[in-house]
Short mmCIF file of C-alpha atoms in Angstrom, two decimals:
data_model
loop_
_atom_site.label_atom_id
_atom_site.label_comp_id
_atom_site.label_asym_id
_atom_site.label_seq_id
_atom_site.Cartn_x
_atom_site.Cartn_y
_atom_site.Cartn_z
CA UNK A 122 -105.85 13.80 12.82
CA UNK A 123 -105.19 14.18 9.15
CA UNK A 124 -102.85 12.03 7.10
CA UNK A 125 -100.49 14.98 6.31
CA UNK A 126 -99.96 15.58 10.33
CA UNK A 127 -99.63 11.98 10.82
CA UNK A 128 -96.74 12.02 8.08
CA UNK A 129 -95.14 15.14 9.90
CA UNK A 130 -95.51 13.30 13.08
CA UNK A 131 -93.84 10.16 11.98
CA UNK A 132 -91.06 12.11 10.56
CA UNK A 133 -90.59 13.70 13.60
CA UNK A 134 -90.31 10.54 15.51
CA UNK A 135 -87.83 9.12 13.17
CA UNK A 136 -85.52 11.94 13.42
CA UNK A 137 -85.77 11.70 17.49
CA UNK A 138 -85.08 8.30 17.28
CA UNK A 139 -81.89 8.87 14.71
CA UNK A 140 -80.48 11.46 17.13
CA UNK A 141 -81.02 9.39 20.19
CA UNK A 142 -79.29 6.37 18.23
CA UNK A 143 -76.28 8.75 17.35
CA UNK A 144 -75.78 9.89 20.86
CA UNK A 145 -76.01 6.38 22.04
CA UNK A 146 -73.26 5.55 19.84
CA UNK A 147 -71.18 8.55 20.58
CA UNK A 148 -71.10 7.63 23.99
CA UNK A 149 -70.24 4.15 23.69
CA UNK A 150 -67.32 5.12 21.40
CA UNK A 151 -66.22 7.50 24.19
CA UNK A 152 -66.05 5.24 26.95
CA UNK A 153 -64.40 2.49 24.90
CA UNK A 154 -61.88 5.25 23.79
CA UNK A 155 -61.54 6.32 27.59
CA UNK A 156 -61.00 2.39 28.43
CA UNK A 157 -58.11 1.98 25.69
CA UNK A 158 -56.42 5.14 26.66
CA UNK A 159 -56.27 4.10 30.25
CA UNK A 160 -54.78 0.76 29.12
CA UNK A 161 -52.22 2.28 26.93
CA UNK A 162 -51.17 4.88 29.78
CA UNK A 163 -50.87 2.07 32.00
CA UNK A 164 -48.23 0.39 29.62
CA UNK A 165 -46.44 3.74 28.36
CA UNK A 166 -43.22 2.60 29.90
CA UNK A 167 -43.13 -0.90 28.33
CA UNK A 168 -39.77 -1.13 26.62
CA UNK A 169 -39.37 -1.54 22.76
CA UNK A 170 -38.68 -5.13 22.38
CA UNK A 171 -37.58 -5.47 18.59
CA UNK A 172 -35.24 -3.91 16.05
CA UNK A 173 -38.20 -2.74 14.36
CA UNK A 174 -39.47 -0.61 17.40
CA UNK A 175 -36.19 0.88 18.03
CA UNK A 176 -35.93 2.09 14.33
CA UNK A 177 -39.36 3.42 13.77
CA UNK A 178 -41.06 6.75 14.30
CA UNK A 179 -43.82 7.13 17.09
CA UNK A 180 -47.17 5.93 14.87
CA UNK A 181 -45.09 2.75 14.00
CA UNK A 182 -43.88 1.89 17.42
CA UNK A 183 -47.54 2.28 18.56
CA UNK A 184 -48.65 -0.10 15.85
CA UNK A 185 -45.70 -2.82 16.91
CA UNK A 186 -46.40 -2.39 20.70
CA UNK A 187 -50.05 -2.82 20.28
CA UNK A 188 -49.72 -5.98 18.59
CA UNK A 189 -48.41 -7.38 21.99
CA UNK A 190 -51.26 -8.33 24.64
CA UNK A 191 -51.45 -6.37 27.68
CA UNK A 192 -50.46 -9.47 29.68
CA UNK A 193 -47.20 -9.80 27.61
CA UNK A 194 -46.62 -6.43 28.17
CA UNK A 195 -47.05 -6.43 31.67
CA UNK A 196 -44.85 -9.37 32.14
CA UNK A 197 -41.98 -7.36 29.87
CA UNK A 198 -42.60 -4.37 32.16
CA UNK A 199 -42.24 -6.45 35.43
CA UNK A 200 -39.17 -8.25 34.18
CA UNK A 201 -37.24 -4.80 33.37
CA UNK A 202 -38.22 -3.53 36.92
CA UNK A 203 -36.87 -6.55 38.31
CA UNK A 204 -33.54 -6.12 36.35
CA UNK A 205 -33.69 -2.47 37.82
CA UNK A 206 -34.11 -3.87 41.18
CA UNK A 207 -31.26 -6.22 41.15
CA UNK A 208 -28.95 -3.69 39.72
CA UNK A 209 -30.05 -1.11 42.47
CA UNK A 210 -29.41 -3.63 44.89
CA UNK A 211 -26.15 -4.69 43.49
CA UNK A 212 -25.07 -0.96 43.50
CA UNK A 213 -26.43 -0.44 47.17
CA UNK A 214 -24.55 -3.07 48.18
CA UNK A 215 -21.03 -2.28 46.89
CA UNK A 216 -21.94 1.35 48.38
CA UNK A 217 -21.36 2.94 45.33
CA UNK A 218 -23.20 4.47 42.24
CA UNK A 219 -20.16 4.41 40.07
CA UNK A 220 -18.57 7.91 39.01
CA UNK A 221 -19.27 9.96 42.17
CA UNK A 222 -16.75 9.98 44.70
CA UNK A 223 -16.00 11.97 48.01
CA UNK A 224 -12.49 13.06 48.94
CA UNK A 225 -10.99 14.44 52.03
CA UNK A 226 -7.70 16.27 52.06
CA UNK A 227 -5.97 17.66 55.49
CA UNK A 228 -2.88 19.77 55.40
CA UNK A 229 -0.03 19.25 58.20
CA UNK A 230 -1.37 19.92 61.78
CA UNK A 231 -0.03 23.00 63.48
CA UNK A 232 -0.03 23.24 67.35
CA UNK A 233 -2.40 25.55 69.37
CA UNK A 234 -3.94 26.49 72.49
CA UNK A 235 -6.22 23.60 72.26
CA UNK A 236 -3.60 21.23 71.18
CA UNK A 237 -3.30 20.71 67.63
CA UNK A 238 -5.39 21.90 64.30
CA UNK A 239 -5.65 21.48 60.30
CA UNK A 240 -7.59 22.24 57.65
CA UNK A 241 -9.76 19.76 56.20
CA UNK A 242 -11.13 20.28 52.77
CA UNK A 243 -13.96 17.84 51.28
CA UNK A 244 -14.67 17.60 47.42
CA UNK A 245 -17.65 15.68 46.12
CA UNK A 246 -16.84 14.70 42.28
CA UNK A 247 -19.84 13.54 40.09
CA UNK A 248 -18.65 12.00 37.09
CA UNK A 249 -22.12 10.22 36.48
CA UNK A 250 -25.15 11.36 34.40
CA UNK A 251 -27.20 11.30 37.36
CA UNK A 252 -28.14 14.34 39.81
CA UNK A 253 -27.99 13.97 43.34
CA UNK A 254 -30.03 16.29 45.78
CA UNK A 255 -30.01 16.52 49.39
CA UNK A 256 -26.85 15.18 50.33
CA UNK A 257 -25.02 13.85 53.48
CA UNK A 258 -21.60 13.22 53.67
CA UNK A 259 -20.15 10.91 56.92
CA UNK A 260 -16.58 11.14 57.56
CA UNK A 261 -15.09 8.80 60.34
CA UNK A 262 -12.13 9.65 62.61
CA UNK A 263 -13.89 13.00 64.22
CA UNK A 264 -14.26 11.73 67.86
CA UNK A 265 -12.92 14.53 70.25
CA UNK A 266 -12.99 16.94 67.47
CA UNK A 267 -13.85 20.87 67.76
CA UNK A 268 -14.86 22.38 64.74
CA UNK A 269 -13.56 25.91 65.10
CA UNK A 270 -14.76 27.24 61.83
CA UNK A 271 -16.72 25.77 58.95
CA UNK A 272 -17.51 27.08 55.37
CA UNK A 273 -20.34 25.92 52.61
CA UNK A 274 -21.66 23.34 54.83
CA UNK A 275 -23.80 22.46 57.90
CA UNK A 276 -22.28 20.14 60.28
CA UNK A 277 -23.04 17.80 63.28
CA UNK A 278 -20.66 15.32 65.11
CA UNK A 279 -22.18 12.03 66.28
CA UNK A 280 -19.61 10.12 68.27
CA UNK A 281 -16.86 9.01 65.84
CA UNK A 282 -18.50 10.44 62.66
CA UNK A 283 -18.51 14.00 61.43
CA UNK A 284 -21.67 14.43 59.14
CA UNK A 285 -21.84 17.44 56.51
CA UNK A 286 -25.03 18.58 54.97
CA UNK A 287 -25.68 21.31 52.38
CA UNK A 288 -26.12 24.68 52.47
CA UNK A 289 -28.92 26.15 50.27
CA UNK A 290 -26.58 26.97 47.06
CA UNK A 291 -25.01 23.72 46.85
CA UNK A 292 -27.68 21.47 47.98
CA UNK A 293 -27.78 19.58 44.24
CA UNK A 294 -24.84 17.66 42.61
CA UNK A 295 -25.47 18.09 38.97
CA UNK A 296 -24.22 15.82 36.47
CA UNK A 297 -20.52 15.92 35.59
CA UNK A 298 -20.15 18.44 38.13
CA UNK A 299 -17.98 18.67 41.36
CA UNK A 300 -19.43 20.22 44.58
CA UNK A 301 -15.93 21.60 46.23
CA UNK A 302 -14.94 24.32 48.66
CA UNK A 303 -16.23 22.56 51.56
CA UNK A 304 -13.63 23.18 54.30
CA UNK A 305 -13.35 23.50 58.09
CA UNK A 306 -10.54 24.25 60.43
CA UNK A 307 -10.75 20.87 63.13
CA UNK A 308 -8.83 21.09 66.43
CA UNK A 309 -7.63 17.80 68.40
CA UNK A 310 -5.87 17.40 71.40
CA UNK A 311 -2.86 15.36 69.82
CA UNK A 312 -1.21 15.44 66.72
CA UNK A 313 -1.76 11.70 66.14
CA UNK A 314 -5.62 12.24 66.33
CA UNK A 315 -5.33 14.88 63.36
CA UNK A 316 -3.51 12.41 61.30
CA UNK A 317 -6.14 9.74 61.63
CA UNK A 318 -8.71 11.45 59.61
CA UNK A 319 -9.26 9.27 56.57
CA UNK A 320 -8.96 10.49 52.98
CA UNK A 321 -12.73 9.46 52.02
CA UNK A 322 -16.08 9.76 52.96
CA UNK A 323 -19.64 8.30 52.64
CA UNK A 324 -22.26 10.11 50.56
CA UNK A 325 -25.81 9.39 51.35
CA UNK A 326 -28.91 10.42 49.41
CA UNK A 327 -32.34 9.94 50.66
CA UNK A 328 -30.86 8.15 53.38
CA UNK A 329 -29.09 5.62 51.11
CA UNK A 330 -25.34 4.92 50.60
CA UNK A 331 -24.45 6.28 46.81
CA UNK A 332 -20.53 6.57 47.71
CA UNK A 333 -18.66 4.58 49.68
CA UNK A 334 -15.74 5.68 51.67
CA UNK A 335 -13.22 3.94 49.61
CA UNK A 336 -15.00 4.54 46.27
CA UNK A 337 -12.79 7.29 45.17
CA UNK A 338 -9.73 5.15 46.15
CA UNK A 339 -10.82 2.34 44.13
CA UNK A 340 -11.63 4.22 40.97
CA UNK A 341 -8.41 6.04 41.14
CA UNK A 342 -6.57 2.12 41.35
CA UNK A 343 -8.79 1.33 38.54
CA UNK A 344 -7.98 4.21 36.44
CA UNK A 345 -4.04 3.70 37.08
CA UNK A 346 -4.72 0.15 35.97
CA UNK A 347 -6.33 1.01 32.77
CA UNK A 348 -3.50 3.74 31.81
CA UNK A 349 -1.07 0.79 32.53
CA UNK A 350 -2.57 -1.25 30.11
CA UNK A 351 -2.98 1.01 27.38
CA UNK A 352 0.28 2.76 27.71
CA UNK A 353 3.82 1.51 26.31
CA UNK A 354 6.85 2.74 28.58
CA UNK A 355 9.04 5.25 27.10
CA UNK A 356 12.32 4.03 26.17
CA UNK A 357 14.84 5.14 28.98
CA UNK A 358 17.58 7.68 27.55
CA UNK A 359 21.44 7.14 28.97
CA UNK A 360 22.66 10.23 30.00
CA UNK A 361 21.27 13.70 30.70
CA UNK A 362 18.46 15.29 28.43
CA UNK A 363 20.98 17.96 27.56
CA UNK A 364 23.80 15.73 27.13
CA UNK A 365 21.94 13.78 24.45
CA UNK A 366 19.89 16.82 22.54
CA UNK A 367 22.12 19.98 23.10
CA UNK A 368 20.84 23.31 22.49
CA UNK A 369 17.33 23.51 20.93
CA UNK A 370 16.00 25.72 18.38
CA UNK A 371 12.72 26.02 15.88
CA UNK A 372 12.59 24.73 12.73
CA UNK A 373 8.85 25.26 11.09
CA UNK A 374 6.58 24.40 13.78
CA UNK A 375 8.81 22.14 15.58
CA UNK A 376 11.58 22.24 18.55
CA UNK A 377 14.33 20.48 16.94
CA UNK A 378 17.49 19.20 18.71
CA UNK A 379 21.56 19.62 18.38
CA UNK A 380 21.20 17.11 15.60
CA UNK A 381 18.09 18.73 13.81
CA UNK A 382 15.64 15.80 14.85
CA UNK A 383 12.43 16.90 16.38
CA UNK A 384 12.39 16.84 20.03
CA UNK A 385 9.81 17.23 22.71
CA UNK A 386 9.78 19.06 25.93
CA UNK A 387 7.77 17.13 28.56
CA UNK A 388 7.77 19.02 32.14
CA UNK A 389 6.22 20.57 35.08
CA UNK A 390 5.74 23.97 36.16
CA UNK A 391 6.02 25.13 39.64
CA UNK A 392 3.18 27.17 41.23
CA UNK A 393 4.14 30.52 42.17
CA UNK A 394 7.67 30.55 43.75
CA UNK A 395 6.81 33.16 46.30
CA UNK A 396 4.20 30.72 47.95
CA UNK A 397 5.88 27.58 47.25
CA UNK A 398 9.61 28.09 47.18
CA UNK A 399 10.37 24.84 48.63
CA UNK A 400 9.91 22.93 45.61
CA UNK A 401 12.54 25.07 43.68
CA UNK A 402 15.34 22.45 44.70
CA UNK A 403 17.56 20.09 43.11
CA UNK A 404 16.46 16.82 44.68
CA UNK A 405 12.79 17.50 43.55
CA UNK A 406 13.96 18.28 39.74
CA UNK A 407 16.07 15.11 39.92
CA UNK A 408 12.86 12.99 41.10
CA UNK A 409 10.79 14.47 38.32
CA UNK A 410 13.62 13.55 35.68
CA UNK A 411 14.36 10.20 37.11
CA UNK A 412 11.22 8.89 38.41
CA UNK A 413 8.78 10.77 35.91
CA UNK A 414 10.88 10.87 32.98
CA UNK A 415 10.37 14.77 32.86
CA UNK A 416 13.10 16.77 30.69
CA UNK A 417 11.89 20.32 31.59
CA UNK A 418 11.29 22.39 34.47
CA UNK A 419 8.99 26.14 34.38
CA UNK A 420 10.04 28.24 37.13
CA UNK A 421 6.81 30.35 37.48
CA UNK A 422 7.37 33.85 39.27
CA UNK A 423 4.26 35.93 39.66
CA UNK A 424 4.29 39.78 39.11
CA UNK A 425 1.22 41.27 40.44
CA UNK A 426 -0.35 39.26 42.86
CA UNK A 427 0.82 39.59 46.86
CA UNK A 428 4.12 38.46 46.83
CA UNK A 429 4.66 39.43 43.14
CA UNK A 430 7.52 40.64 41.75
CA UNK A 431 6.16 44.00 40.80
CA UNK A 432 4.08 44.35 44.07
CA UNK A 433 5.06 43.71 47.35
CA UNK A 434 7.33 40.56 46.71
CA UNK A 435 11.25 40.68 47.54
CA UNK A 436 12.61 41.00 44.19
CA UNK A 437 16.02 39.80 45.30
CA UNK A 438 14.81 36.53 46.94
CA UNK A 439 12.59 36.08 43.75
CA UNK A 440 15.53 36.57 41.70
CA UNK A 441 17.53 33.93 43.60
CA UNK A 442 14.80 31.59 43.62
CA UNK A 443 14.68 32.00 39.89
CA UNK A 444 18.51 31.34 39.61
CA UNK A 445 18.32 28.39 42.15
CA UNK A 446 15.66 27.02 39.78
CA UNK A 447 18.03 27.44 36.62
CA UNK A 448 21.27 26.04 38.31
CA UNK A 449 19.45 23.07 39.59
CA UNK A 450 18.15 22.13 36.02
CA UNK A 451 21.13 22.95 34.72
CA UNK A 452 23.22 20.48 37.07
CA UNK A 453 20.74 18.05 36.06
CA UNK A 454 21.08 18.51 32.39
CA UNK A 455 17.31 19.60 32.12
CA UNK A 456 15.73 22.50 30.15
CA UNK A 457 14.26 25.20 32.18
CA UNK A 458 11.82 27.87 31.33
CA UNK A 459 12.11 31.20 33.12
CA UNK A 460 8.25 32.61 33.12
CA UNK A 461 7.19 36.02 33.98
CA UNK A 462 3.99 35.13 35.21
CA UNK A 463 1.34 37.95 34.60
CA UNK A 464 -2.11 37.21 35.62
CA UNK A 465 -3.68 39.65 37.57
CA UNK A 466 -1.83 42.58 35.61
CA UNK A 467 -4.04 41.89 32.61
CA UNK A 468 -1.72 43.23 30.18
CA UNK A 469 2.16 42.86 29.99
CA UNK A 470 2.40 46.62 29.06
CA UNK A 471 1.57 47.18 32.64
CA UNK A 472 5.18 46.20 34.03
CA UNK A 473 6.96 46.39 30.71
CA UNK A 474 10.02 48.39 32.14
CA UNK A 475 10.44 45.82 35.06
CA UNK A 476 9.97 42.97 32.39
CA UNK A 477 12.84 44.67 30.47
CA UNK A 478 15.16 45.21 33.62
CA UNK A 479 14.38 41.54 34.60
CA UNK A 480 14.91 39.90 31.31
CA UNK A 481 18.21 41.95 30.59
CA UNK A 482 19.38 40.75 33.98
CA UNK A 483 18.69 37.01 33.33
CA UNK A 484 19.61 36.96 29.58
CA UNK A 485 22.64 38.51 30.47
CA UNK A 486 23.43 36.07 33.37
CA UNK A 487 22.43 33.10 31.44
CA UNK A 488 23.85 34.02 27.72
CA UNK A 489 25.82 31.09 27.56
CA UNK A 490 23.37 28.52 29.12
CA UNK A 491 22.11 26.68 26.01
CA UNK A 492 18.95 25.13 28.38
CA UNK A 493 17.20 28.25 29.23
CA UNK A 494 14.21 29.28 27.42
CA UNK A 495 12.27 32.73 28.39
CA UNK A 496 8.46 33.30 28.45
CA UNK A 497 8.00 36.68 28.52
CA UNK A 498 4.08 36.99 29.69
CA UNK A 499 2.46 34.14 30.86
CA UNK A 500 -1.47 34.84 30.43
CA UNK A 501 -2.58 37.92 28.93
CA UNK A 502 -6.26 38.49 29.73
CA UNK A 503 -9.03 41.11 30.46
CA UNK A 504 -9.40 42.26 27.00
CA UNK A 505 -5.69 42.27 26.33
CA UNK A 506 -5.38 42.12 22.28
CA UNK A 507 -2.74 40.47 19.99
CA UNK A 508 -1.57 43.64 19.05
CA UNK A 509 -0.83 44.54 22.74
CA UNK A 510 1.11 41.68 23.30
CA UNK A 511 3.28 42.22 20.15
CA UNK A 512 3.88 45.57 21.04
CA UNK A 513 5.06 44.35 24.43
CA UNK A 514 7.17 41.64 22.72
CA UNK A 515 8.79 44.19 20.29
CA UNK A 516 10.05 45.98 23.34
CA UNK A 517 11.36 42.78 25.35
CA UNK A 518 12.54 40.29 22.69
CA UNK A 519 15.29 42.78 21.54
CA UNK A 520 16.52 43.09 24.89
CA UNK A 521 16.96 39.23 25.40
CA UNK A 522 18.42 39.04 21.78
CA UNK A 523 20.70 41.60 22.77
CA UNK A 524 22.39 39.10 25.52
CA UNK A 525 21.41 35.88 23.89
CA UNK A 526 21.06 35.54 20.23
CA UNK A 527 19.23 32.30 19.86
CA UNK A 528 17.23 31.42 23.01
CA UNK A 529 13.73 29.89 22.55
CA UNK A 530 11.13 32.81 23.40
CA UNK A 531 7.65 31.66 24.20
CA UNK A 532 5.13 34.75 24.14
CA UNK A 533 1.66 34.42 25.63
CA UNK A 534 -1.36 34.97 23.66
CA UNK A 535 -4.57 36.61 24.34
CA UNK A 536 -7.69 35.36 26.63
CA UNK A 537 -5.32 33.48 28.96
CA UNK A 538 -3.37 32.00 26.32
CA UNK A 539 -6.26 30.30 24.37
CA UNK A 540 -6.50 32.72 21.25
CA UNK A 541 -3.31 31.79 19.61
CA UNK A 542 -4.86 32.07 16.37
CA UNK A 543 -5.18 35.61 16.56
CA UNK A 544 -1.54 35.95 16.07
CA UNK A 545 -1.73 34.31 12.63
CA UNK A 546 -2.46 37.62 10.49
CA UNK A 547 0.65 39.71 12.30
CA UNK A 548 2.95 37.04 13.93
CA UNK A 549 6.25 37.93 15.30
CA UNK A 550 8.40 37.77 12.03
CA UNK A 551 11.24 39.58 12.74
CA UNK A 552 12.75 37.21 15.05
CA UNK A 553 13.97 33.30 15.02
CA UNK A 554 13.06 30.81 17.66
CA UNK A 555 9.84 32.23 18.65
CA UNK A 556 6.86 30.24 19.93
CA UNK A 557 3.38 30.61 20.89
CA UNK A 558 1.82 29.79 24.01
CA UNK A 559 -1.61 27.76 24.14
CA UNK A 560 -2.84 26.93 27.73
CA UNK A 561 -5.73 24.49 28.66
CA UNK A 562 -7.68 23.03 31.53
CA UNK A 563 -8.93 19.68 30.27
CA UNK A 564 -12.19 19.82 31.78
CA UNK A 565 -12.97 23.13 30.41
CA UNK A 566 -11.17 23.36 27.11
CA UNK A 567 -11.44 21.17 24.63
CA UNK A 568 -12.20 20.95 20.59
CA UNK A 569 -12.49 24.81 20.70
CA UNK A 570 -9.00 25.64 22.19
CA UNK A 571 -7.38 22.52 20.07
CA UNK A 572 -9.05 23.89 16.93
CA UNK A 573 -7.38 27.38 17.38
CA UNK A 574 -3.99 25.71 18.13
CA UNK A 575 -4.33 23.54 14.89
CA UNK A 576 -5.14 26.68 12.89
CA UNK A 577 -2.14 28.29 14.06
CA UNK A 578 0.02 25.26 13.64
CA UNK A 579 -1.42 24.88 9.96
CA UNK A 580 -0.74 28.72 9.45
CA UNK A 581 3.02 28.05 10.26
CA UNK A 582 3.27 29.27 13.99
CA UNK A 583 5.05 26.98 16.51
CA UNK A 584 2.86 26.46 19.73
CA UNK A 585 4.02 25.46 22.97
CA UNK A 586 1.84 24.14 25.92
CA UNK A 587 3.43 26.00 28.55
CA UNK A 588 0.73 25.44 31.01
CA UNK A 589 -2.13 22.92 31.56
CA UNK A 590 -3.96 20.59 33.65
CA UNK A 591 -6.66 17.75 33.55
CA UNK A 592 -9.19 19.52 35.77
CA UNK A 593 -11.52 22.57 35.18
CA UNK A 594 -10.14 26.08 34.40
CA UNK A 595 -10.41 27.04 38.13
CA UNK A 596 -7.67 24.81 38.97
CA UNK A 597 -9.56 23.14 41.61
CA UNK A 598 -12.80 21.35 39.97
CA UNK A 599 -13.36 17.63 38.71
CA UNK A 600 -10.91 16.04 36.32
CA UNK A 601 -11.81 14.99 32.88
CA UNK A 602 -9.90 12.20 31.98
CA UNK A 603 -11.53 11.63 28.38
CA UNK A 604 -10.66 15.37 27.62
CA UNK A 605 -6.89 14.89 28.93
CA UNK A 606 -6.45 11.78 26.88
CA UNK A 607 -7.72 13.77 23.78
CA UNK A 608 -5.41 16.52 24.50
CA UNK A 609 -2.47 14.03 24.84
CA UNK A 610 -3.10 12.56 21.73
CA UNK A 611 -3.38 15.93 19.96
CA UNK A 612 0.06 17.24 21.81
CA UNK A 613 1.56 14.00 20.44
CA UNK A 614 0.44 14.02 17.25
CA UNK A 615 1.60 17.67 16.51
CA UNK A 616 5.07 16.95 18.26
CA UNK A 617 3.99 19.97 20.97
CA UNK A 618 6.16 20.40 24.15
CA UNK A 619 4.27 20.90 27.67
CA UNK A 620 4.65 21.81 30.95
CA UNK A 621 1.96 20.82 33.32
CA UNK A 622 0.74 23.02 36.18
CA UNK A 623 1.70 22.70 39.21
CA UNK A 624 4.43 21.41 41.53
CA UNK A 625 2.88 22.01 44.72
CA UNK A 626 0.92 20.32 47.49
CA UNK A 627 -1.66 23.31 47.22
CA UNK A 628 -5.03 21.92 48.24
CA UNK A 629 -6.75 22.13 44.69
CA UNK A 630 -7.00 19.60 41.98
CA UNK A 631 -4.40 20.77 39.77
CA UNK A 632 -1.63 20.44 42.41
CA UNK A 633 0.59 17.32 41.42
CA UNK A 634 1.45 16.68 45.09
CA UNK A 635 -1.08 15.44 47.52
CA UNK A 636 -2.08 18.20 50.15
CA UNK A 637 -1.02 16.18 53.00
CA UNK A 638 2.46 15.16 51.86
CA UNK A 639 5.11 17.48 53.10
CA UNK A 640 7.72 15.93 51.12
CA UNK A 641 9.75 18.22 48.76
CA UNK A 642 11.23 15.62 46.50
CA UNK A 643 11.28 11.73 46.52
CA UNK A 644 7.76 11.21 46.08
CA UNK A 645 5.98 8.14 46.12
CA UNK A 646 2.69 7.37 44.37
CA UNK A 647 0.79 7.44 47.69
CA UNK A 648 2.41 11.48 48.04
CA UNK A 649 0.87 12.11 44.61
CA UNK A 650 -2.72 13.99 43.86
CA UNK A 651 -4.80 12.14 41.23
CA UNK A 652 -3.43 14.75 38.70
CA UNK A 653 0.20 13.99 39.91
CA UNK A 654 -0.16 10.32 39.03
CA UNK A 655 -2.20 10.98 35.73
CA UNK A 656 0.99 13.19 34.81
CA UNK A 657 3.73 10.80 36.03
CA UNK A 658 2.20 8.04 34.12
CA UNK A 659 1.56 10.07 30.98
CA UNK A 660 5.24 11.18 30.81
CA UNK A 661 6.71 7.84 31.59
CA UNK A 662 4.48 6.40 28.49
CA UNK A 663 4.56 6.91 24.74
#
């Protein structure tokens, strides 16, 4: 082989060696990188233990946490898991995850061929930030019971315990949601057995107890205690509200009394009087005045629904109920709203002729009553515009004014009396003592509706909260206490008057009386729903 070939061969060998060495280095680096990646993955849940780590970006955090040894990180993670386990164990022992409750409501038993029957309704309210799936509710007191009908759940009875399990569409209890509308018709042989079904149940997820039978009651007691600690009792007035404040009027955006001083009406609305006539009585109103501190009653007369004034309701009976309510409130020195409660009719123009006749009769009858207020259209909806409402108001208001020159008149606003701001550009400027309705349900309506109300107030429109509750807009969902408190702060800051929905024992969250109470007056705290307790405490305090 000549020297030239030898040189070429040597160069080739050198290249091969260099390539092979590079490959070895790359493989080694890859293996080391893999090991480091595995080590980092094993400690991915290691908590950030310094303020620097909390305030840095991802790259800086990696550098800080990598400064800790694997042993230190493993020890920190172990300690955190131990603390979590302790918290979980404590939670399981107490039988409550906190913020999730099961309530059971029953109505009064009725006699039937099997003995006695009643309706039982179950609601799971999840106020926590967790999500629950595959739940089981266990309720004691069902030995000897027969389930005649059940909806929105599956069931079985084991001895004394009724076990409810979800159907496909309500298997998940999301954060800040309520699983409701679970109900059944239950038969027992005796009336006493019906009454022994408790108000609470146990909630299990994956076989573990997350809410004890008394969790809802304990949370309710704790909330009541917190409200009592935060509130200041309202001074008790001697004499009746009307004796002290007389005829009311509207000045600017405020209601003022006979002395020209700002005044706030704080009251309660009945449910539809066609369905709950028993609560339109003097003893009920007196309880609300003396025990709750209420100075206002709103009498809600539906117009379009079954039993409605303009459909198949008995108009004579309904007008008598309205009159009974006005007379009872007047005898007690309370203020009273006569409410033309449109809802399914969508637009007040649908029954404008009937409204004209009704308000002509009522305003003529109560022309000399200085405590009567007229609400001429409860909740226009279904695309009804402010122009539609104004057209209706310009028909009905003159009819009232013909008989009563200066009674306060409340006018509903579009979208279930939520869009009060739509009246700003074209208000009812031809009349005095006109107010504009705003309605809210605290778990649904928050800053969006408050902003509309504030915009209207700032524009000079007098706003009246003629209906509200602290649950969601269905009237039967979970209660939002934080939102309710924000609303009350807004109401008091702006001297707004209000009427809360509803004086009834209907089996829904917004009803103020517990569904298992058949009292129509003289209610004690045990007769009240959670909404009822909240409202009573709220009216009684500043």
